[in-house]
Coordinates of C-alpha atoms and ligand atoms in Angstrom, one line a residue:
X15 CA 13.2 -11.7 6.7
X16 CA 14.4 -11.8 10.4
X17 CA 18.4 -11.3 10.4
X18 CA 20.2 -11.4 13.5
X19 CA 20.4 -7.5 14.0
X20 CA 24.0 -5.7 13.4
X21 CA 26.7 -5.6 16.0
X22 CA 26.7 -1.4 15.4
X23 CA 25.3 0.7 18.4
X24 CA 22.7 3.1 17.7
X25 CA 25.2 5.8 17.8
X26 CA 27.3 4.0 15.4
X27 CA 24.3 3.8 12.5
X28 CA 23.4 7.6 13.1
X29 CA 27.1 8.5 12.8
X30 CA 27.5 6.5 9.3
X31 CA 24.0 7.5 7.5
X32 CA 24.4 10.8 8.4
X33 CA 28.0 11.6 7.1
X34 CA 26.8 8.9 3.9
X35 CA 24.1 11.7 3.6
X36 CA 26.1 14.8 4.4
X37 CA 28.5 13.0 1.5
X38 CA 25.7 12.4 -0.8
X39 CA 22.6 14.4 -0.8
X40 CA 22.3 17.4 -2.6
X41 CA 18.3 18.2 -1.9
X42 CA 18.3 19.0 -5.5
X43 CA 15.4 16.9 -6.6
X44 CA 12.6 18.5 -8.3
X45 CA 10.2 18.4 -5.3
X46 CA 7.3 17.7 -8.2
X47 CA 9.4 14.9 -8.9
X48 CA 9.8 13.2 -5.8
X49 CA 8.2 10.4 -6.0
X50 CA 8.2 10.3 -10.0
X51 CA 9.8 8.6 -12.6
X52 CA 12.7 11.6 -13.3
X53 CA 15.8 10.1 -14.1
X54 CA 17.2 12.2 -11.2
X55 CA 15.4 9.9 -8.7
X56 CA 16.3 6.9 -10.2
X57 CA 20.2 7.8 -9.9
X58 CA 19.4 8.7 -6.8
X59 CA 17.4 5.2 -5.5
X60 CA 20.6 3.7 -7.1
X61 CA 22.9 5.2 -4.8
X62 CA 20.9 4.5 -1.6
X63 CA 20.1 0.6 -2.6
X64 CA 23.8 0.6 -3.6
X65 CA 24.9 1.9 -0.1
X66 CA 22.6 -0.8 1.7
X67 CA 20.1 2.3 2.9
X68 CA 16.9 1.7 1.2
X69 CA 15.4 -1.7 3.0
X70 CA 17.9 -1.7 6.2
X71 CA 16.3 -4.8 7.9
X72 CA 16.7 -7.3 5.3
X73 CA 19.4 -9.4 5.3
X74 CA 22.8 -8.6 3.1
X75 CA 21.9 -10.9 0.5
X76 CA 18.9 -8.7 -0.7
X77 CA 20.3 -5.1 -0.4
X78 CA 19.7 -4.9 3.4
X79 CA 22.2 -4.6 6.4
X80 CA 20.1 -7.1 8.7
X81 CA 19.3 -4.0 11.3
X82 CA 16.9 -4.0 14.0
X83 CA 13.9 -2.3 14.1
X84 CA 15.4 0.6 15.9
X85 CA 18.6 0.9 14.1
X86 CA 16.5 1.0 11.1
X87 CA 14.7 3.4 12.3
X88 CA 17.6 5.6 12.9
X89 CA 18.8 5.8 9.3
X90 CA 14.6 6.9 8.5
X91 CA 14.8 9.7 11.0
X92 CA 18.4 10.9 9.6
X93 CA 16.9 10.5 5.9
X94 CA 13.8 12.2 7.0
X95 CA 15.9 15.4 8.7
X96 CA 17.5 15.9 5.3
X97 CA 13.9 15.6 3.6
X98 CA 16.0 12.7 1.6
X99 CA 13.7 9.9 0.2
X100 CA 14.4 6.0 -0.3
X101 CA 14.6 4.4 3.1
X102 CA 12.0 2.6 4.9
X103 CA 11.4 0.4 2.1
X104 CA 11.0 -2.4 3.6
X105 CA 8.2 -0.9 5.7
X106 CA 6.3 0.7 3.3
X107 CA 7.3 -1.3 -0.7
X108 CA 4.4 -3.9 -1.0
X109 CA 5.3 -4.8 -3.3
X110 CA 9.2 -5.9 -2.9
X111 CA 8.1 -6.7 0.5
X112 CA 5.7 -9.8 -1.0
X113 CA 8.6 -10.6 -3.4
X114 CA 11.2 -11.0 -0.8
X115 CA 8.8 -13.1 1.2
X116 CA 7.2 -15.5 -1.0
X117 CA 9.3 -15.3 -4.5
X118 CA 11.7 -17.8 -5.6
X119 CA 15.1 -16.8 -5.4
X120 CA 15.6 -16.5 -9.4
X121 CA 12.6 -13.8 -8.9
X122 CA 14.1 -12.1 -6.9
X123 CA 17.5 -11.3 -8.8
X124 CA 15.6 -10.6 -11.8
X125 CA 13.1 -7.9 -10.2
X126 CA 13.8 -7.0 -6.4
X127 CA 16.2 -4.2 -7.1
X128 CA 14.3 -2.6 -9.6
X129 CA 11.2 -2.6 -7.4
X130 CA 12.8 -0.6 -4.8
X131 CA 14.7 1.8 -7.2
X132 CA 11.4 2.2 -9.0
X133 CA 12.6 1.4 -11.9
X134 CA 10.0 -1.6 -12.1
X135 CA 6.4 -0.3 -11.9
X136 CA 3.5 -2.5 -10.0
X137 CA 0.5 -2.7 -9.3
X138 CA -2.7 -4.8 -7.5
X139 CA -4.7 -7.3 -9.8
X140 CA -6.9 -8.9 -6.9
X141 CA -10.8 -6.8 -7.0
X142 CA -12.8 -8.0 -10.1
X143 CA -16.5 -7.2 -11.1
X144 CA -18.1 -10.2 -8.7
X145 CA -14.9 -9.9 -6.0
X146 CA -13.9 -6.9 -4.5
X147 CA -14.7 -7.6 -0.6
X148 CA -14.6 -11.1 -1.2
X149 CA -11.2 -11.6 -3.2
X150 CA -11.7 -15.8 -2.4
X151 CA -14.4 -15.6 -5.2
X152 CA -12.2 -14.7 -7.8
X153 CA -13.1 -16.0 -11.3
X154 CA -10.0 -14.9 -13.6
X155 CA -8.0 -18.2 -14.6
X156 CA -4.9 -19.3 -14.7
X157 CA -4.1 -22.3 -16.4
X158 CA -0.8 -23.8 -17.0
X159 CA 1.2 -24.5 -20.4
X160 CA 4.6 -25.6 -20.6
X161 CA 7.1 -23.3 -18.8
X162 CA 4.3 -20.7 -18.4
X163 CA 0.5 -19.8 -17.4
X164 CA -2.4 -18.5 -19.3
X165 CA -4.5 -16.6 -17.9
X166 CA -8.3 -14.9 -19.0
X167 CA -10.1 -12.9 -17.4
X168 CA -11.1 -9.3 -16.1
X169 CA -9.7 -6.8 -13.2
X170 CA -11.0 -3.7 -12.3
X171 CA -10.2 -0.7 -10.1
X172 CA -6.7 -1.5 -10.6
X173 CA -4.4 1.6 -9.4
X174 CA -1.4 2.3 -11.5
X175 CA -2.1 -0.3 -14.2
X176 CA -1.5 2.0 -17.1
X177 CA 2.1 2.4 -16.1
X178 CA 3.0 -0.5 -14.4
X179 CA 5.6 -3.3 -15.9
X180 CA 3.9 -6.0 -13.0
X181 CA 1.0 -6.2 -11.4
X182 CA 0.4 -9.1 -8.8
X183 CA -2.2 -11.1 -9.4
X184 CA -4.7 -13.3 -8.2
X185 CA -6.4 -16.2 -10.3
X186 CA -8.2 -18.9 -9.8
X187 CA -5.4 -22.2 -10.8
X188 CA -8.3 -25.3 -9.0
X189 CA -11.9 -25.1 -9.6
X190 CA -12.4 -28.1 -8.2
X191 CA -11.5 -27.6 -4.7
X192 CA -13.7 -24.5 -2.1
X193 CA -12.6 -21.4 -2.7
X194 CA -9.6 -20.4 -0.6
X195 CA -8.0 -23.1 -2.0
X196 CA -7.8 -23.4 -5.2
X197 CA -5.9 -19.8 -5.8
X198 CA -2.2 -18.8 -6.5
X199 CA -0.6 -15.8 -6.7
X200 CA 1.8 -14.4 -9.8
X201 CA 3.9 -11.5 -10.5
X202 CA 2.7 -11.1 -14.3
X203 CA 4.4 -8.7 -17.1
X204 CA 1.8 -6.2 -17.9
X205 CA 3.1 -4.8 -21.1
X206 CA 2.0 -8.0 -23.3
X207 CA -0.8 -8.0 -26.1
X208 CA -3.0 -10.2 -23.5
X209 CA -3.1 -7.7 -21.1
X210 CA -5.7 -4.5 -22.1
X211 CA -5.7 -1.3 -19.5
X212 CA -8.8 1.0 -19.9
X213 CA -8.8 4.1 -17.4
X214 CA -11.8 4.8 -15.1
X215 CA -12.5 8.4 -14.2
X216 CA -12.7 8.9 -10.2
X217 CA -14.4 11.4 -8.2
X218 CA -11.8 13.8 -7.7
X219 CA -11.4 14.3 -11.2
X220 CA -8.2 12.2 -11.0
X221 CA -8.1 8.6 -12.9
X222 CA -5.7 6.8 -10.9
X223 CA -7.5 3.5 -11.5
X224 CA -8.2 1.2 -14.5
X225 CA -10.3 -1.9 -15.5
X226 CA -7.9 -5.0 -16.8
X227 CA -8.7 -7.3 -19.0
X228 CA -6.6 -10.2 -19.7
X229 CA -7.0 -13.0 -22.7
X230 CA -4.8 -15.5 -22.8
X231 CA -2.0 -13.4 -21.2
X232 CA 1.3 -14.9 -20.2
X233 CA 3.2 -15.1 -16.9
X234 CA 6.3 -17.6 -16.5
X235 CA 5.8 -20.1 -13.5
X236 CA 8.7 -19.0 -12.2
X237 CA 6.6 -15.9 -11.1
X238 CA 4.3 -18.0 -8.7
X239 CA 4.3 -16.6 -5.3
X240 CA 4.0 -19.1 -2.3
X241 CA 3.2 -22.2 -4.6
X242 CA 0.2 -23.5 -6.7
X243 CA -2.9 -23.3 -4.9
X244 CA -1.5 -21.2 -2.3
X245 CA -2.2 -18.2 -3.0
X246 CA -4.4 -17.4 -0.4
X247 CA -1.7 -17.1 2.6
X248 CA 0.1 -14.6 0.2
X249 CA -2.9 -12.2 -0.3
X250 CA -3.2 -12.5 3.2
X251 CA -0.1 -11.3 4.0
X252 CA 0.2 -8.3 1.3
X253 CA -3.2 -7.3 2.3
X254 CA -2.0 -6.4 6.1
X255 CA 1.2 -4.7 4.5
X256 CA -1.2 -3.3 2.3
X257 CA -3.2 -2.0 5.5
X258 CA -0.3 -1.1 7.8
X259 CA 0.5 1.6 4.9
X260 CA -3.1 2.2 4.5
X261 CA -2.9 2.7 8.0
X262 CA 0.1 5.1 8.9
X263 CA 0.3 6.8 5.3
X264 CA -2.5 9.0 3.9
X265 CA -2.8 11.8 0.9
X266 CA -3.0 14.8 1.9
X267 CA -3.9 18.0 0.7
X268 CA -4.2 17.9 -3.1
X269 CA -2.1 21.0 -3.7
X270 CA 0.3 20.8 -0.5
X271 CA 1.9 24.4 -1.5
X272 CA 2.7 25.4 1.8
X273 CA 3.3 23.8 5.1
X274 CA 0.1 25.4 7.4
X275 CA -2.2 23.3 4.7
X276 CA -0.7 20.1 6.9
X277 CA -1.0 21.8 9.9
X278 CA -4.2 21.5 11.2
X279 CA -3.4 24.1 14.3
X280 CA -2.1 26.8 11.9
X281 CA -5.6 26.2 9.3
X282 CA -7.2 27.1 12.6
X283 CA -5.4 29.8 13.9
X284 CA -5.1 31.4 10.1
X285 CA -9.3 31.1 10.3
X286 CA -9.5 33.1 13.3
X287 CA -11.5 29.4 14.6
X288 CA -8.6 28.6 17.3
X289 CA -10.6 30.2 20.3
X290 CA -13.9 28.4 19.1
X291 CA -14.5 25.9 22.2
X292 CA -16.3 23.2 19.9
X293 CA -14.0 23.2 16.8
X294 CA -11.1 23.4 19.3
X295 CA -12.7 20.0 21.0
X296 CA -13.1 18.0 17.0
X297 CA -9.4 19.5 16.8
X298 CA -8.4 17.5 19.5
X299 CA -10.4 14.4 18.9
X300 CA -8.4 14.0 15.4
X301 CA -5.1 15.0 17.1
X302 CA -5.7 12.3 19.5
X303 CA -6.5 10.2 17.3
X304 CA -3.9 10.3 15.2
X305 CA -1.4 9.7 18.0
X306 CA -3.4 6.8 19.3
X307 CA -3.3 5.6 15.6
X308 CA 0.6 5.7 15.5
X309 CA 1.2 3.4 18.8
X310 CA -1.2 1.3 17.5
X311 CA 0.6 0.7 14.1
X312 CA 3.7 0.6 15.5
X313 CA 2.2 -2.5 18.0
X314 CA 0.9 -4.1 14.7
X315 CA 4.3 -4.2 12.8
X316 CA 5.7 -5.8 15.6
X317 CA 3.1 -8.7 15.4
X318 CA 4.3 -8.6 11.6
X319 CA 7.6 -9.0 11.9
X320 CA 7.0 -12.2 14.1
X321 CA 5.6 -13.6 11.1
X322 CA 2.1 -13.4 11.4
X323 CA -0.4 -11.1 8.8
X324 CA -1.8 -9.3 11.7
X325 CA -5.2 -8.6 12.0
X326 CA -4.6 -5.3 14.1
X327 CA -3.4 -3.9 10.9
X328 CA -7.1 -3.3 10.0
X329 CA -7.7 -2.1 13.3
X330 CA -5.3 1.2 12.0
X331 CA -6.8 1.3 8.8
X332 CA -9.9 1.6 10.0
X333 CA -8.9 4.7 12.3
X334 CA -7.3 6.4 9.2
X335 CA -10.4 6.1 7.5
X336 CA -12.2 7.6 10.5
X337 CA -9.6 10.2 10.9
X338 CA -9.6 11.5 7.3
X339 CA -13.2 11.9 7.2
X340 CA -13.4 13.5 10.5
X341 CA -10.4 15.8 9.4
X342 CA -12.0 16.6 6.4
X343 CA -15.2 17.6 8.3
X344 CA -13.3 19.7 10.3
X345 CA -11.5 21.5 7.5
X346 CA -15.0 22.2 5.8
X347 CA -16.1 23.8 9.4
X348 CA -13.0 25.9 10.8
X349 CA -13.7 27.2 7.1
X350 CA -17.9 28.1 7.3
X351 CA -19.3 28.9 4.2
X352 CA -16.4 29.5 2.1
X353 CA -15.7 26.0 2.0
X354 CA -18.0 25.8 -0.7
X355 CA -15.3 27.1 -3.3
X356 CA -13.1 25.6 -5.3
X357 CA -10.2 26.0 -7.9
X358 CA -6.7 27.7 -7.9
X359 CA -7.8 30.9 -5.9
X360 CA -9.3 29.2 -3.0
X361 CA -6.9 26.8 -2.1
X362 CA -8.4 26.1 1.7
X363 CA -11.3 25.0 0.6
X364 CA -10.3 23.1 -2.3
X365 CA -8.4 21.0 -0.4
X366 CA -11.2 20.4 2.4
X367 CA -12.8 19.8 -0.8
X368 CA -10.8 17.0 -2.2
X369 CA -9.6 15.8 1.0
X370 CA -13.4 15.1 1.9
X371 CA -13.9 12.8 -1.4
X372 CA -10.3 11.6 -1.1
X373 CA -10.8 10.0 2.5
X374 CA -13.2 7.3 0.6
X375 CA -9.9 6.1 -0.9
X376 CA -9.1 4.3 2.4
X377 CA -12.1 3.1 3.3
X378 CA -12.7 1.2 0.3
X379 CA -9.5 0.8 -1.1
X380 CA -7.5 -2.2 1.0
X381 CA -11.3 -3.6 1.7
X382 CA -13.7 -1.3 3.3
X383 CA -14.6 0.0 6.7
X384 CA -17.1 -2.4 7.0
X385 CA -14.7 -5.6 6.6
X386 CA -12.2 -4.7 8.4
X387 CA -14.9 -4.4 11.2
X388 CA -15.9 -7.9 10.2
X389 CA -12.2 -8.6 10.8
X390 CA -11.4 -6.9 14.0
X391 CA -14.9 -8.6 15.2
X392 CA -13.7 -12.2 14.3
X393 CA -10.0 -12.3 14.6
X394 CA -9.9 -9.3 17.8
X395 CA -12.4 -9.6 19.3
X396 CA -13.4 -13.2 19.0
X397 CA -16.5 -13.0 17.8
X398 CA -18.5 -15.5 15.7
X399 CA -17.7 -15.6 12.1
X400 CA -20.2 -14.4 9.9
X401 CA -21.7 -17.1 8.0
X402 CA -20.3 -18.0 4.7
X403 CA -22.6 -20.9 2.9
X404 CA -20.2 -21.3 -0.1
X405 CA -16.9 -21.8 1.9
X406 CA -16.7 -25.6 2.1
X407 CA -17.9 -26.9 -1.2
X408 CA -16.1 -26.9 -4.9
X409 CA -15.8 -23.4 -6.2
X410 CA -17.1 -25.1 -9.6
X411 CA -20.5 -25.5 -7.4
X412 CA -20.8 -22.2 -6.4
X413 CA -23.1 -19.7 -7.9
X414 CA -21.7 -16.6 -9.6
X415 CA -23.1 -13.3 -9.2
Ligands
FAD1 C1 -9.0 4.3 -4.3 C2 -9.1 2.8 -4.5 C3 -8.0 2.1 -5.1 C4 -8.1 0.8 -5.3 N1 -7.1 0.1 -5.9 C5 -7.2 -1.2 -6.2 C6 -6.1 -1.9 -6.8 O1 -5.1 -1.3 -7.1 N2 -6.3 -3.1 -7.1 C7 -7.4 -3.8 -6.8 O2 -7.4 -5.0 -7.0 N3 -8.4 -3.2 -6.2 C8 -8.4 -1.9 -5.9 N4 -9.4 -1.3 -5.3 C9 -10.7 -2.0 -5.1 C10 -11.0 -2.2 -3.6 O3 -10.2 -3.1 -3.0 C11 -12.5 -2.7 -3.6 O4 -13.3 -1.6 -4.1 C12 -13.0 -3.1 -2.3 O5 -12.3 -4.2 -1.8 C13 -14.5 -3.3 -2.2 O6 -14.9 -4.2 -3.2 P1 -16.1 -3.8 -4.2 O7 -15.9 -2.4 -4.7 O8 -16.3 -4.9 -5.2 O9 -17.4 -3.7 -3.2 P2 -18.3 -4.9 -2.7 O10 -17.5 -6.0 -2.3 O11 -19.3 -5.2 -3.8 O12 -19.0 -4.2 -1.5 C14 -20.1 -3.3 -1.6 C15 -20.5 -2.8 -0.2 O13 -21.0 -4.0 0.6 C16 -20.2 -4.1 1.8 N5 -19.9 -5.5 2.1 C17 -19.5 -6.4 1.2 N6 -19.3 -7.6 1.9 C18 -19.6 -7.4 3.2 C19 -19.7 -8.2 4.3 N7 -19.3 -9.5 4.3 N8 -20.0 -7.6 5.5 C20 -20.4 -6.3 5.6 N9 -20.4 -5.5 4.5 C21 -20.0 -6.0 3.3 C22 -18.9 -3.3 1.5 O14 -18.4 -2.8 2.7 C23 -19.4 -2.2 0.6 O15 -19.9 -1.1 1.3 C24 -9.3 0.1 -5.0 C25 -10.4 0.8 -4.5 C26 -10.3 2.2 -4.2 C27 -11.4 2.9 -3.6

């Protein structure tokens, strides 16, 4: 993915994207829409991969201009000014990202472009019943025939799955070797008889997320990621993407109607709370915060784009967790008792409402708080490694449950 970055001077890239935008974007999108399937945003992703916009870093060969990080950046500030979507892709698309890192080339023909146009759908088959925090102990097989592999087994918590045409998946391909070692990684079609998607209803009231079960499903070799029995390295690396997103990126407000629901300054002032000395200190605390969690993100994708699967990643996904619960406990206080209301005519406190059961998204989501401090402990700091008995010998040998 490293490109010797492009002769143009910084002025030169903000000179070209913004009369390409001035030329092109109308800010007509349905705002509902944004992010949505409408046919309006697809023929609008078009045009942006077309003009080389969407993933700027990535070399010419896959849609990119082979920019630095801080040319790329210019064309995701002029794109943000305009409120235009599609750039930054290849800081934020997990998925295309892990395709155009570990797929084979005839992959990446077939389905990179339509990843970062949307018009392919994905989602995450890694967390099963027995392997959510440990993913190595994954018990869903893969099993090769002919030009493709079979694969049984069951998924669950899997975002997206009802929608999505691929998910990426982890399965078990060697029993016969320990446990990090004997898994590979596929891109596999979801709409197939073999693959069955069954809702799950969240707290929120929202079902985002789906068990998967898969008997004898198919995926074509050609969608092995990183080679057979190598799977592990892959996850590795889409996990601290996965993070770093985790990490910079959060829902907010549910209903998002105006921009003061954002601003936590304005929710204060507009609650008469702004002069309160202690809510003005937990104010400042997750201001802070977030600021310190930005610099710290931006270290980590540094590390990344040296290669590495960085282990600060978790480091800012651990502070996004912190900061979305302590925001949402904030919320509830600057509004006192009436945060106990919900629905259409309390808006305020329906969002401190969701926000406070939406902030467990990222700390479980991605692998929870408490791993990533197991990470950051380890890998950071240097600490010992926590014990694993079952690490060394055959998975086959290992007890399930
Ligand atoms: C909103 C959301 C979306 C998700 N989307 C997806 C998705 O699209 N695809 C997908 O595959 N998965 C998805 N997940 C699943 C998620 O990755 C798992 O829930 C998560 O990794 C935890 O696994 P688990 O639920 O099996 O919990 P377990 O692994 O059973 O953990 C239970 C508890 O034990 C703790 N624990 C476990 N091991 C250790 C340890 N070694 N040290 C200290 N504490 C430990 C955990 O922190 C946790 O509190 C999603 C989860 C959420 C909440």
């Amino acid at each position: 993915m490293t490109s010797a970055a492009s002769p143009m001077t910084d002025e030169d890239v903000r000179g070209k994207v913004r009369a390409w935008l001035r030329d092109n974007w109308k800010d007509d999108l349905p705002r509902a829409a944004q992010w949505s399937t409408s046919p309006e945003m697809r023929a609008w992703l078009n045009k942006v991969v077309d003009a080389r916009w969407a993933v700027n870093r990535w070399p010419a060969a896959w849609y990119g201009r082979g920019f630095s990080d801080a040319q790329a950046e210019i064309v995701e500030q002029e794109f943000r000014a305009v409120r235009a979507p599609g750039a930054g892709q290849d800081k934020t698309q997990l998925y295309a990202i892990t395709a155009l890192s570990f797929g084979t080339d005839a992959m990446k023909h077939r389905l990179l472009r339509g990843i970062i146009t949307g018009e392919i759908a994905m989602c995450l088959l890694y967390s099963e019943p027995g392997a959510g925090s440990d993913l190595a102990g994954v018990r869903t097989r893969a099993e090769r025939d002919r030009e493709d592999f079979v694969v049984n087994g069951q998924k669950v918590w899997t975002s997206g799955a009802m929608t999505a045409d691929y998910g990426m998946l982890i399965a078990r391909t060697d029993w016969d070797v320990p446990k990090h070692q004997g898994i590979s990684f596929f891109f596999l079609p979801m709409k197939q008889s073999g693959v069955e998607v069954r809702p799950l209803r969240q707290v929120t009231g929202e079902s985002h997320f789906n068990e998967v079960f898969l008997t004898d499903a198919r995926v074509p070799a050609e969608n092995l990621l990183g080679g057979l029995n190598k799977g592990w390295r892959v996850l590795q690396t889409a996990l601290a993407y996965e993070r770093s997103v985790m990490g910079e990126m959060a829902r907010g407000p549910r209903r998002n109607a105006d921009g003061a629901a954002n601003d936590l300054v304005a929710l204060a002032r507009e609650a008469g709370r702004l002069s309160d000395p202690v809510l003005r200190q937990q104010l400042a605390r997750v201001l802070g915060y977030r600021r310190v969690n930005a610099l710290n993100n931006a270290r980590a994708k540094a590390d990344l784009e040296t290669g590495t699967s960085s282990s600060i990643m978790s480091l800012g996904k651990l502070a996004m967790s912190r900061i979305l619960h302590e925001e949402a406990r904030l919320r509830t206080a600057l509004l006192g008792a009436g945060s106990v209301l919900e629905g259409d005519a309390f808006p305020r406190a329906d969002d401190a409402n969701f926000l406070a059961l939406n902030a467990y998204f990222t700390s479980i989501g991605g692998g929870t708080d408490q791993i990533q401090r197991n990470i950051i402990g380890e890998r950071v700091l240097g600490l010992p490694k926590e014990p694993e008995v079952d690490r060394d010998i055959p998975f086959r040998d290992v007890r399930a449950g």
